[in-house]
mmCIF file of C-alpha atoms and ligand atoms in Angstrom:
data_model
loop_
_atom_site.group_PDB
_atom_site.id
_atom_site.type_symbol
_atom_site.label_atom_id
_atom_site.label_comp_id
_atom_site.label_asym_id
_atom_site.label_seq_id
_atom_site.Cartn_x
_atom_site.Cartn_y
_atom_site.Cartn_z
ATOM 1 C CA MET A 1354 28.799 -15.480 -12.615
ATOM 2 C CA GLY A 1355 26.777 -17.281 -13.735
ATOM 3 C CA ARG A 1356 25.448 -18.844 -17.569
ATOM 4 C CA TYR A 1357 21.204 -18.440 -18.634
ATOM 5 C CA LEU A 1358 19.389 -19.823 -21.039
ATOM 6 C CA VAL A 1359 16.744 -17.084 -22.427
ATOM 7 C CA THR A 1360 14.238 -18.186 -24.856
ATOM 8 C CA GLY A 1361 12.530 -15.574 -26.334
ATOM 9 C CA GLY A 1362 15.423 -13.396 -25.555
ATOM 10 C CA ALA A 1363 15.068 -11.536 -28.923
ATOM 11 C CA GLY A 1364 11.591 -10.038 -27.906
ATOM 12 C CA TYR A 1365 10.583 -6.940 -26.209
ATOM 13 C CA VAL A 1366 11.384 -8.316 -22.076
ATOM 14 C CA GLY A 1367 13.281 -11.223 -22.944
ATOM 15 C CA SER A 1368 15.831 -8.644 -24.724
ATOM 16 C CA HIS A 1369 16.206 -6.236 -21.977
ATOM 17 C CA THR A 1370 17.185 -8.816 -19.858
ATOM 18 C CA VAL A 1371 19.855 -10.361 -20.793
ATOM 19 C CA LEU A 1372 20.970 -6.735 -21.078
ATOM 20 C CA ALA A 1373 20.845 -7.324 -17.398
ATOM 21 C CA LEU A 1374 22.288 -10.098 -17.157
ATOM 22 C CA LEU A 1375 25.306 -9.521 -19.271
ATOM 23 C CA ASP A 1376 25.181 -6.546 -17.465
ATOM 24 C CA ARG A 1377 26.472 -8.312 -14.559
ATOM 25 C CA GLY A 1378 28.998 -10.503 -16.083
ATOM 26 C CA ASP A 1379 26.482 -13.451 -16.717
ATOM 27 C CA GLU A 1380 26.978 -15.535 -20.034
ATOM 28 C CA VAL A 1381 23.713 -15.822 -22.156
ATOM 29 C CA VAL A 1382 22.390 -18.273 -24.749
ATOM 30 C CA VAL A 1383 18.986 -16.871 -26.509
ATOM 31 C CA LEU A 1384 16.321 -19.418 -28.156
ATOM 32 C CA ASP A 1385 14.342 -17.670 -31.044
ATOM 33 C CA ASP A 1386 12.531 -18.380 -33.773
ATOM 34 C CA LEU A 1387 12.823 -14.774 -34.326
ATOM 35 C CA SER A 1388 8.877 -14.965 -35.639
ATOM 36 C CA LYS A 1389 7.965 -11.855 -33.069
ATOM 37 C CA GLY A 1390 11.579 -11.359 -32.009
ATOM 38 C CA HIS A 1391 14.235 -9.554 -34.016
ATOM 39 C CA ARG A 1392 18.014 -10.523 -34.506
ATOM 40 C CA GLY A 1393 19.019 -6.765 -33.961
ATOM 41 C CA ALA A 1394 17.835 -7.455 -30.079
ATOM 42 C CA VAL A 1395 19.996 -9.725 -29.033
ATOM 43 C CA PRO A 1396 22.767 -8.605 -28.119
ATOM 44 C CA THR A 1397 26.687 -8.263 -28.899
ATOM 45 C CA GLY A 1398 27.410 -10.939 -26.138
ATOM 46 C CA ALA A 1399 24.659 -13.395 -25.743
ATOM 47 C CA LYS A 1400 25.174 -16.649 -28.367
ATOM 48 C CA LEU A 1401 21.991 -17.356 -30.954
ATOM 49 C CA VAL A 1402 20.334 -20.331 -31.612
ATOM 50 C CA ALA A 1403 17.709 -19.596 -34.117
ATOM 51 C CA GLY A 1404 14.742 -22.001 -33.967
ATOM 52 C CA ARG A 1405 11.852 -22.982 -32.302
ATOM 53 C CA CYS A 1406 11.087 -23.762 -28.669
ATOM 54 C CA ASP A 1407 8.986 -27.391 -29.935
ATOM 55 C CA ASP A 1408 12.038 -28.486 -32.115
ATOM 56 C CA PRO A 1409 14.059 -31.027 -30.435
ATOM 57 C CA LYS A 1410 16.560 -30.508 -32.631
ATOM 58 C CA ALA A 1411 17.253 -26.509 -31.779
ATOM 59 C CA VAL A 1412 16.134 -27.095 -28.225
ATOM 60 C CA GLU A 1413 18.821 -29.873 -28.565
ATOM 61 C CA ALA A 1414 21.234 -27.379 -29.749
ATOM 62 C CA ALA A 1415 20.483 -24.604 -27.203
ATOM 63 C CA PHE A 1416 20.954 -26.777 -24.500
ATOM 64 C CA ALA A 1417 24.314 -28.673 -26.073
ATOM 65 C CA LEU A 1418 26.128 -24.985 -24.991
ATOM 66 C CA GLY A 1419 25.224 -25.211 -21.029
ATOM 67 C CA PRO A 1420 25.061 -26.137 -18.832
ATOM 68 C CA PHE A 1421 22.747 -23.178 -17.359
ATOM 69 C CA ASP A 1422 22.484 -22.288 -13.849
ATOM 70 C CA ALA A 1423 18.470 -21.459 -15.070
ATOM 71 C CA VAL A 1424 16.136 -20.648 -18.130
ATOM 72 C CA LEU A 1425 14.152 -17.940 -18.152
ATOM 73 C CA HIS A 1426 11.604 -18.813 -20.968
ATOM 74 C CA PHE A 1427 10.050 -15.437 -21.688
ATOM 75 C CA ALA A 1428 8.892 -17.313 -25.478
ATOM 76 C CA ALA A 1429 5.032 -17.408 -26.044
ATOM 77 C CA LEU A 1430 1.897 -15.336 -28.275
ATOM 78 C CA SER A 1431 0.987 -13.268 -26.083
ATOM 79 C CA LEU A 1432 -1.994 -10.734 -27.118
ATOM 80 C CA VAL A 1433 -5.316 -10.994 -25.844
ATOM 81 C CA GLY A 1434 -6.688 -10.353 -28.101
ATOM 82 C CA GLU A 1435 -5.501 -12.859 -30.981
ATOM 83 C CA SER A 1436 -6.228 -15.420 -28.232
ATOM 84 C CA MET A 1437 -9.820 -15.050 -28.611
ATOM 85 C CA ARG A 1438 -9.906 -16.069 -32.359
ATOM 86 C CA GLU A 1439 -8.009 -18.696 -31.832
ATOM 87 C CA PRO A 1440 -8.000 -20.147 -28.793
ATOM 88 C CA MET A 1441 -6.756 -23.376 -29.262
ATOM 89 C CA ARG A 1442 -3.233 -22.317 -30.958
ATOM 90 C CA TYR A 1443 -2.588 -20.028 -27.738
ATOM 91 C CA ILE A 1444 -3.395 -22.662 -25.312
ATOM 92 C CA GLY A 1445 -1.930 -25.062 -27.464
ATOM 93 C CA GLU A 1446 1.781 -22.592 -28.461
ATOM 94 C CA ASN A 1447 2.824 -21.779 -25.237
ATOM 95 C CA LEU A 1448 1.680 -25.292 -23.395
ATOM 96 C CA ALA A 1449 4.507 -26.995 -25.768
ATOM 97 C CA ASN A 1450 6.765 -24.596 -25.501
ATOM 98 C CA VAL A 1451 7.475 -24.796 -22.116
ATOM 99 C CA THR A 1452 6.854 -28.184 -22.073
ATOM 100 C CA ALA A 1453 9.604 -28.974 -24.337
ATOM 101 C CA VAL A 1454 11.897 -26.630 -22.266
ATOM 102 C CA ALA A 1455 11.973 -27.783 -19.294
ATOM 103 C CA GLY A 1456 10.988 -31.027 -20.014
ATOM 104 C CA ALA A 1457 14.794 -30.665 -21.617
ATOM 105 C CA ALA A 1458 16.164 -28.507 -18.081
ATOM 106 C CA ALA A 1459 14.695 -31.330 -16.129
ATOM 107 C CA LYS A 1460 16.593 -33.808 -18.618
ATOM 108 C CA ALA A 1461 19.802 -31.747 -18.472
ATOM 109 C CA GLY A 1462 19.876 -31.461 -15.104
ATOM 110 C CA CYS A 1463 19.186 -27.633 -14.996
ATOM 111 C CA ARG A 1464 16.175 -27.127 -12.240
ATOM 112 C CA LYS A 1465 15.532 -23.577 -12.169
ATOM 113 C CA PHE A 1466 12.859 -22.205 -14.685
ATOM 114 C CA VAL A 1467 11.674 -18.380 -14.757
ATOM 115 C CA LEU A 1468 8.721 -17.882 -16.242
ATOM 116 C CA SER A 1469 6.423 -14.685 -18.392
ATOM 117 C CA SER A 1470 3.056 -15.168 -16.857
ATOM 118 C CA THR A 1471 0.526 -12.122 -16.854
ATOM 119 C CA ALA A 1472 -1.799 -10.658 -15.484
ATOM 120 C CA ALA A 1473 -4.258 -11.889 -17.140
ATOM 121 C CA LEU A 1474 -5.082 -14.634 -14.499
ATOM 122 C CA PHE A 1475 -6.941 -13.150 -13.102
ATOM 123 C CA GLY A 1476 -9.310 -11.931 -15.787
ATOM 124 C CA PHE A 1477 -12.042 -9.689 -13.921
ATOM 125 C CA PRO A 1478 -11.047 -8.458 -10.119
ATOM 126 C CA GLU A 1479 -12.333 -8.748 -7.429
ATOM 127 C CA ARG A 1480 -10.095 -6.125 -5.662
ATOM 128 C CA ILE A 1481 -7.491 -3.551 -6.157
ATOM 129 C CA PRO A 1482 -4.680 -3.819 -6.332
ATOM 130 C CA ILE A 1483 -4.622 -7.673 -6.953
ATOM 131 C CA ASP A 1484 -2.091 -9.415 -4.558
ATOM 132 C CA GLU A 1485 -1.238 -13.051 -5.728
ATOM 133 C CA ASP A 1486 -4.262 -14.661 -3.424
ATOM 134 C CA GLN A 1487 -6.994 -13.558 -5.532
ATOM 135 C CA ARG A 1488 -9.141 -15.482 -7.488
ATOM 136 C CA LEU A 1489 -7.425 -16.744 -11.282
ATOM 137 C CA GLU A 1490 -9.893 -17.184 -13.164
ATOM 138 C CA PRO A 1491 -8.361 -15.833 -16.620
ATOM 139 C CA ALA A 1492 -11.102 -14.309 -19.227
ATOM 140 C CA SER A 1493 -8.517 -15.010 -22.328
ATOM 141 C CA ALA A 1494 -7.122 -17.912 -24.024
ATOM 142 C CA TYR A 1495 -4.080 -16.016 -23.673
ATOM 143 C CA GLY A 1496 -4.239 -15.866 -19.974
ATOM 144 C CA GLU A 1497 -5.329 -19.380 -19.478
ATOM 145 C CA SER A 1498 -2.488 -20.528 -21.571
ATOM 146 C CA LYS A 1499 -0.265 -19.131 -19.329
ATOM 147 C CA LEU A 1500 -2.121 -20.506 -16.498
ATOM 148 C CA LEU A 1501 -1.969 -23.436 -17.725
ATOM 149 C CA CYS A 1502 2.027 -23.314 -18.549
ATOM 150 C CA GLU A 1503 2.105 -22.686 -14.727
ATOM 151 C CA ARG A 1504 0.553 -25.576 -13.678
ATOM 152 C CA ALA A 1505 2.534 -28.001 -15.759
ATOM 153 C CA LEU A 1506 5.644 -26.092 -14.015
ATOM 154 C CA ALA A 1507 4.014 -27.396 -10.374
ATOM 155 C CA TRP A 1508 4.455 -30.919 -12.420
ATOM 156 C CA ALA A 1509 7.774 -30.631 -13.338
ATOM 157 C CA GLU A 1510 8.430 -29.836 -9.761
ATOM 158 C CA ARG A 1511 6.722 -32.437 -8.111
ATOM 159 C CA VAL A 1512 8.633 -35.101 -10.177
ATOM 160 C CA HIS A 1513 11.940 -33.196 -11.479
ATOM 161 C CA GLY A 1514 12.444 -31.537 -8.559
ATOM 162 C CA MET A 1515 12.246 -28.267 -10.718
ATOM 163 C CA ARG A 1516 11.897 -24.830 -9.071
ATOM 164 C CA PHE A 1517 10.427 -22.109 -10.689
ATOM 165 C CA ALA A 1518 9.403 -18.381 -10.438
ATOM 166 C CA ALA A 1519 6.055 -17.302 -12.285
ATOM 167 C CA LEU A 1520 6.243 -13.725 -12.641
ATOM 168 C CA ARG A 1521 2.810 -12.148 -13.245
ATOM 169 C CA TYR A 1522 3.443 -8.731 -15.663
ATOM 170 C CA PHE A 1523 1.222 -5.867 -15.641
ATOM 171 C CA ASN A 1524 1.646 -3.348 -18.422
ATOM 172 C CA ALA A 1525 5.198 -3.106 -19.428
ATOM 173 C CA ALA A 1526 6.369 -0.424 -20.852
ATOM 174 C CA GLY A 1527 9.780 2.005 -21.486
ATOM 175 C CA ALA A 1528 12.799 1.167 -23.732
ATOM 176 C CA ASP A 1529 16.403 0.173 -21.808
ATOM 177 C CA PRO A 1530 17.608 3.390 -20.423
ATOM 178 C CA ASP A 1531 20.957 3.171 -22.462
ATOM 179 C CA GLY A 1532 19.300 3.699 -25.464
ATOM 180 C CA ARG A 1533 20.533 0.103 -26.106
ATOM 181 C CA ALA A 1534 16.433 -1.626 -26.233
ATOM 182 C CA GLY A 1535 13.344 -0.995 -27.200
ATOM 183 C CA GLU A 1536 9.922 -2.180 -27.814
ATOM 184 C CA ASP A 1537 8.740 -3.254 -31.772
ATOM 185 C CA HIS A 1538 5.549 -5.258 -31.931
ATOM 186 C CA ASP A 1539 4.194 -5.775 -35.075
ATOM 187 C CA PRO A 1540 1.239 -5.578 -35.188
ATOM 188 C CA GLU A 1541 1.691 -3.061 -32.552
ATOM 189 C CA THR A 1542 -1.128 -3.497 -30.308
ATOM 190 C CA HIS A 1543 0.378 -1.569 -26.644
ATOM 191 C CA LEU A 1544 -0.970 1.729 -25.208
ATOM 192 C CA VAL A 1545 2.377 3.696 -25.302
ATOM 193 C CA PRO A 1546 4.184 2.958 -28.348
ATOM 194 C CA LEU A 1547 1.106 3.801 -30.248
ATOM 195 C CA ALA A 1548 0.211 6.755 -28.385
ATOM 196 C CA ILE A 1549 4.257 8.097 -29.561
ATOM 197 C CA GLY A 1550 3.700 6.847 -32.359
ATOM 198 C CA ALA A 1551 0.814 8.756 -33.451
ATOM 199 C CA ALA A 1552 2.435 11.579 -32.076
ATOM 200 C CA LEU A 1553 5.812 11.144 -34.204
ATOM 201 C CA GLY A 1554 3.695 11.076 -36.978
ATOM 202 C CA THR A 1555 4.859 7.336 -37.579
ATOM 203 C CA ARG A 1556 1.899 5.680 -36.578
ATOM 204 C CA ALA A 1557 -1.311 6.722 -37.559
ATOM 205 C CA PRO A 1558 -3.795 8.637 -34.752
ATOM 206 C CA LEU A 1559 -4.512 6.171 -32.128
ATOM 207 C CA THR A 1560 -8.356 5.178 -30.635
ATOM 208 C CA VAL A 1561 -9.083 5.383 -26.953
ATOM 209 C CA PHE A 1562 -10.399 1.892 -26.587
ATOM 210 C CA GLY A 1563 -13.869 3.319 -23.826
ATOM 211 C CA THR A 1564 -14.566 6.451 -22.234
ATOM 212 C CA ASP A 1565 -17.549 4.596 -19.577
ATOM 213 C CA TYR A 1566 -15.793 3.126 -17.675
ATOM 214 C CA ASP A 1567 -16.240 3.229 -13.921
ATOM 215 C CA THR A 1568 -12.790 4.874 -13.575
ATOM 216 C CA PRO A 1569 -12.624 8.721 -12.515
ATOM 217 C CA ASP A 1570 -11.990 9.554 -16.157
ATOM 218 C CA GLY A 1571 -13.534 7.143 -17.920
ATOM 219 C CA THR A 1572 -10.843 5.389 -19.432
ATOM 220 C CA CYS A 1573 -9.621 2.417 -18.598
ATOM 221 C CA ILE A 1574 -6.388 2.237 -15.781
ATOM 222 C CA ARG A 1575 -3.710 0.186 -15.780
ATOM 223 C CA ASP A 1576 -0.280 -0.526 -13.820
ATOM 224 C CA TYR A 1577 2.364 0.158 -16.837
ATOM 225 C CA VAL A 1578 5.538 -1.215 -15.320
ATOM 226 C CA HIS A 1579 9.193 -0.300 -16.733
ATOM 227 C CA VAL A 1580 10.590 -3.121 -18.576
ATOM 228 C CA ALA A 1581 13.915 -2.784 -16.941
ATOM 229 C CA ASP A 1582 12.436 -2.950 -13.982
ATOM 230 C CA LEU A 1583 10.269 -5.772 -15.432
ATOM 231 C CA ALA A 1584 14.130 -7.597 -16.510
ATOM 232 C CA ASP A 1585 15.628 -6.737 -12.751
ATOM 233 C CA ALA A 1586 13.235 -8.496 -11.088
ATOM 234 C CA HIS A 1587 14.009 -11.355 -12.765
ATOM 235 C CA LEU A 1588 17.642 -11.858 -11.859
ATOM 236 C CA ARG A 1589 16.529 -11.274 -8.342
ATOM 237 C CA VAL A 1590 14.135 -14.069 -7.853
ATOM 238 C CA LEU A 1591 16.925 -16.121 -9.512
ATOM 239 C CA PRO A 1592 18.314 -16.676 -5.597
ATOM 240 C CA LEU A 1593 15.270 -17.737 -4.448
ATOM 241 C CA LEU A 1594 14.966 -20.503 -6.443
ATOM 242 C CA ASP A 1595 17.596 -23.106 -4.254
ATOM 243 C CA HIS A 1596 14.893 -23.157 -1.745
ATOM 244 C CA ARG A 1597 11.797 -23.385 -3.323
ATOM 245 C CA SER A 1598 9.707 -22.422 -6.512
ATOM 246 C CA VAL A 1599 7.415 -18.703 -6.206
ATOM 247 C CA ARG A 1600 4.703 -16.940 -8.396
ATOM 248 C CA TYR A 1601 4.676 -13.160 -7.912
ATOM 249 C CA ASN A 1602 2.533 -10.278 -9.325
ATOM 250 C CA LEU A 1603 4.724 -7.704 -11.359
ATOM 251 C CA GLY A 1604 3.825 -4.266 -10.916
ATOM 252 C CA ASN A 1605 4.263 -0.783 -10.027
ATOM 253 C CA GLY A 1606 1.281 -0.016 -7.465
ATOM 254 C CA THR A 1607 -0.081 2.482 -9.752
ATOM 255 C CA GLY A 1608 -3.023 3.043 -11.906
ATOM 256 C CA TYR A 1609 -2.411 5.601 -15.023
ATOM 257 C CA SER A 1610 -5.577 5.775 -16.746
ATOM 258 C CA VAL A 1611 -5.506 5.799 -20.811
ATOM 259 C CA ARG A 1612 -6.150 9.609 -20.681
ATOM 260 C CA GLN A 1613 -2.986 10.082 -18.252
ATOM 261 C CA VAL A 1614 -0.637 7.943 -20.549
ATOM 262 C CA LEU A 1615 -2.094 10.173 -24.053
ATOM 263 C CA GLU A 1616 -1.470 13.347 -21.781
ATOM 264 C CA THR A 1617 2.115 11.921 -20.400
ATOM 265 C CA VAL A 1618 3.221 11.372 -23.954
ATOM 266 C CA ALA A 1619 1.304 14.775 -25.398
ATOM 267 C CA ALA A 1620 4.073 16.181 -21.889
ATOM 268 C CA ILE A 1621 7.156 14.552 -22.691
ATOM 269 C CA GLY A 1622 7.589 14.598 -26.603
ATOM 270 C CA GLY A 1623 5.927 18.221 -26.548
ATOM 271 C CA ARG A 1624 3.235 17.472 -28.466
ATOM 272 C CA PRO A 1625 0.082 16.038 -29.031
ATOM 273 C CA VAL A 1626 -1.545 12.952 -29.283
ATOM 274 C CA PRO A 1627 -3.953 12.817 -32.477
ATOM 275 C CA HIS A 1628 -6.454 10.226 -31.212
ATOM 276 C CA GLY A 1629 -9.590 9.662 -31.343
ATOM 277 C CA LEU A 1630 -12.449 7.996 -28.967
ATOM 278 C CA GLY A 1631 -13.907 4.922 -29.392
ATOM 279 C CA PRO A 1632 -15.879 2.150 -27.722
ATOM 280 C CA ARG A 1633 -14.551 -0.356 -25.143
ATOM 281 C CA ARG A 1634 -12.399 -3.574 -26.308
ATOM 282 C CA GLU A 1635 -14.224 -6.552 -25.515
ATOM 283 C CA GLY A 1636 -12.284 -8.491 -22.565
ATOM 284 C CA ASP A 1637 -10.153 -5.198 -20.842
ATOM 285 C CA PRO A 1638 -11.466 -5.101 -17.500
ATOM 286 C CA ALA A 1639 -11.624 -1.243 -15.861
ATOM 287 C CA ALA A 1640 -8.042 -1.636 -13.573
ATOM 288 C CA LEU A 1641 -5.397 -3.538 -13.396
ATOM 289 C CA VAL A 1642 -3.410 -2.592 -10.773
ATOM 290 C CA ALA A 1643 -0.289 -5.036 -8.943
ATOM 291 C CA SER A 1644 0.144 -5.153 -5.271
ATOM 292 C CA SER A 1645 3.706 -6.372 -5.440
ATOM 293 C CA ALA A 1646 4.156 -6.824 -1.874
ATOM 294 C CA ARG A 1647 5.632 -10.030 -1.780
ATOM 295 C CA LEU A 1648 7.871 -9.880 -4.114
ATOM 296 C CA ARG A 1649 9.998 -6.354 -2.656
ATOM 297 C CA ALA A 1650 9.466 -7.940 0.686
ATOM 298 C CA ASP A 1651 10.963 -10.937 -0.571
ATOM 299 C CA THR A 1652 13.795 -9.942 -3.080
ATOM 300 C CA GLY A 1653 14.601 -5.820 -1.715
ATOM 301 C CA TRP A 1654 13.105 -5.575 -5.704
ATOM 302 C CA SER A 1655 11.677 -1.857 -6.291
ATOM 303 C CA PRO A 1656 11.035 -0.037 -9.455
ATOM 304 C CA ARG A 1657 13.826 2.148 -10.582
ATOM 305 C CA PHE A 1658 11.657 4.172 -12.874
ATOM 306 C CA PRO A 1659 8.597 3.833 -10.864
ATOM 307 C CA ALA A 1660 6.666 7.818 -12.645
ATOM 308 C CA LEU A 1661 5.288 6.792 -15.569
ATOM 309 C CA GLU A 1662 7.742 10.364 -17.297
ATOM 310 C CA ASP A 1663 10.420 8.278 -16.927
ATOM 311 C CA ILE A 1664 8.860 5.506 -18.829
ATOM 312 C CA VAL A 1665 7.815 7.384 -21.144
ATOM 313 C CA ARG A 1666 10.261 9.349 -21.430
ATOM 314 C CA THR A 1667 12.859 6.277 -22.439
ATOM 315 C CA ALA A 1668 10.408 4.941 -24.634
ATOM 316 C CA TRP A 1669 10.125 8.176 -26.373
ATOM 317 C CA ALA A 1670 14.395 8.514 -27.158
ATOM 318 C CA TRP A 1671 13.918 4.939 -27.732
ATOM 319 C CA HIS A 1672 10.467 5.726 -30.912
ATOM 320 C CA SER A 1673 12.265 8.724 -32.072
ATOM 321 C CA ALA A 1674 15.746 7.707 -32.426
ATOM 322 C CA HIS A 1675 14.608 4.249 -34.427
ATOM 323 C CA PRO A 1676 11.526 4.838 -35.627
ATOM 324 C CA LYS A 1677 11.546 1.942 -38.067
ATOM 325 C CA GLY A 1678 12.404 -0.018 -34.616
ATOM 326 C CA TYR A 1679 14.827 -2.493 -35.165
ATOM 327 C CA ALA A 1680 14.429 -2.665 -38.758
ATOM 328 C CA ASP A 1681 16.488 0.478 -38.087
ATOM 329 C CA ARG A 1682 19.444 -1.577 -37.083
ATOM 330 C CA PRO A 1683 21.718 -3.892 -38.659
ATOM 331 C CA ALA A 1684 21.991 -7.563 -35.954
ATOM 332 C CA ALA A 1685 24.206 -7.743 -33.281
HETATM 333 N N1 UDP B 2498 -5.746 1.164 -25.107
HETATM 334 C C1 UDP B 2498 -5.989 1.928 -26.172
HETATM 335 N N2 UDP B 2498 -6.290 2.319 -27.614
HETATM 336 C C2 UDP B 2498 -5.258 1.363 -28.238
HETATM 337 C C3 UDP B 2498 -4.873 0.472 -26.993
HETATM 338 C C4 UDP B 2498 -5.181 0.497 -26.262
HETATM 339 O O1 UDP B 2498 -7.591 3.045 -25.745
HETATM 340 O O2 UDP B 2498 -5.019 1.417 -29.163
HETATM 341 C C5 UDP B 2498 -6.620 0.971 -24.471
HETATM 342 C C6 UDP B 2498 -6.141 -0.414 -23.588
HETATM 343 O O3 UDP B 2498 -8.307 -0.481 -23.658
HETATM 344 C C7 UDP B 2498 -5.871 -0.773 -22.555
HETATM 345 C C8 UDP B 2498 -4.856 -0.192 -22.122
HETATM 346 O O4 UDP B 2498 -4.644 0.992 -22.740
HETATM 347 O O5 UDP B 2498 -6.850 0.314 -21.326
HETATM 348 C C9 UDP B 2498 -3.592 -0.284 -22.125
HETATM 349 O O6 UDP B 2498 -3.483 -1.966 -23.294
HETATM 350 P P1 UDP B 2498 -2.407 -2.599 -24.176
HETATM 351 O O7 UDP B 2498 -3.093 -3.149 -25.352
HETATM 352 O O8 UDP B 2498 -0.934 -1.118 -23.993
HETATM 353 O O9 UDP B 2498 -2.594 -3.858 -22.232
HETATM 354 P P2 UDP B 2498 -2.651 -4.606 -21.888
HETATM 355 O O10 UDP B 2498 -4.540 -3.712 -20.909
HETATM 356 O O11 UDP B 2498 -4.026 -4.895 -23.347
HETATM 357 O O12 UDP B 2498 -2.166 -5.714 -20.973
#
């Protein structure tokens, strides 16, 4: 099988993708500075180089463990709200990480690159579901940073022959179905872990951000996609990079409102989700739902866990087994 460099492999989507690669017999090197990721999230079987993507020594140490068939680049700042307080840091760091790693990959003769991109590229979309032909108009510095990363990779393609896949994630949620990994952010800002934590009593009650949207129940609609299905999509785009670069929107294609998520968490957990109602969060579009028709047609991808119940069930299992997240788990 192959050998892959996974930056940000100690983070949420990255660690689940590392598991998917190891499960099919690939070798994996993780480059992660552990600023957001967790040592305990790097599975046994993967090698960890602890360092930053913009540290040439760390990147060199990682590439010394190659040669790699491809780089999967997850390492990034990823909070929309934070990006609107520190836009230059977001744009600077996210772009610097991509240019450093893609530059080193080209130098090492590795010409395949998978980028974690985002639905935030589309800002406030004109149509739902969102396909790849919609206008790219980020409404946050985070979205802008990822658009610039995609554009930088197009130059790596033009000059170095680097082929890349940009996967625009919608709302990643859930946990490894075998309980080996889960979601552990600090601070946690995402709806599913906050709702589960509130129901378990490990977190404070949450606030529903806005009840006056133009949606059936007044709360925002998002496309929640299981993290294991996201991981699978990364594996499926790799063979395409023998021929061309690709950009795909990656979601389930079904939208659920904030209220529906809270109801599902309550039903799966068998207890209510303590919450209050609050004002809108700045920058939140009313609805974001993906069309992943292009990805499905080109790769045969389809989600194994399309139902919100399954997404929440795997997340619930992980959070109840690890109420303190990776702090409960010894490093692998
Ligand atoms: N949300 C909420 N309360 C929270 C966190 C999130 O009502 O404490 C809502 C948020 O407004 C959005 C949805 O839940 O409509 C998903 O938010 P999340 O931050 O998980 O992901 P995002 O859509 O920002 O990527």
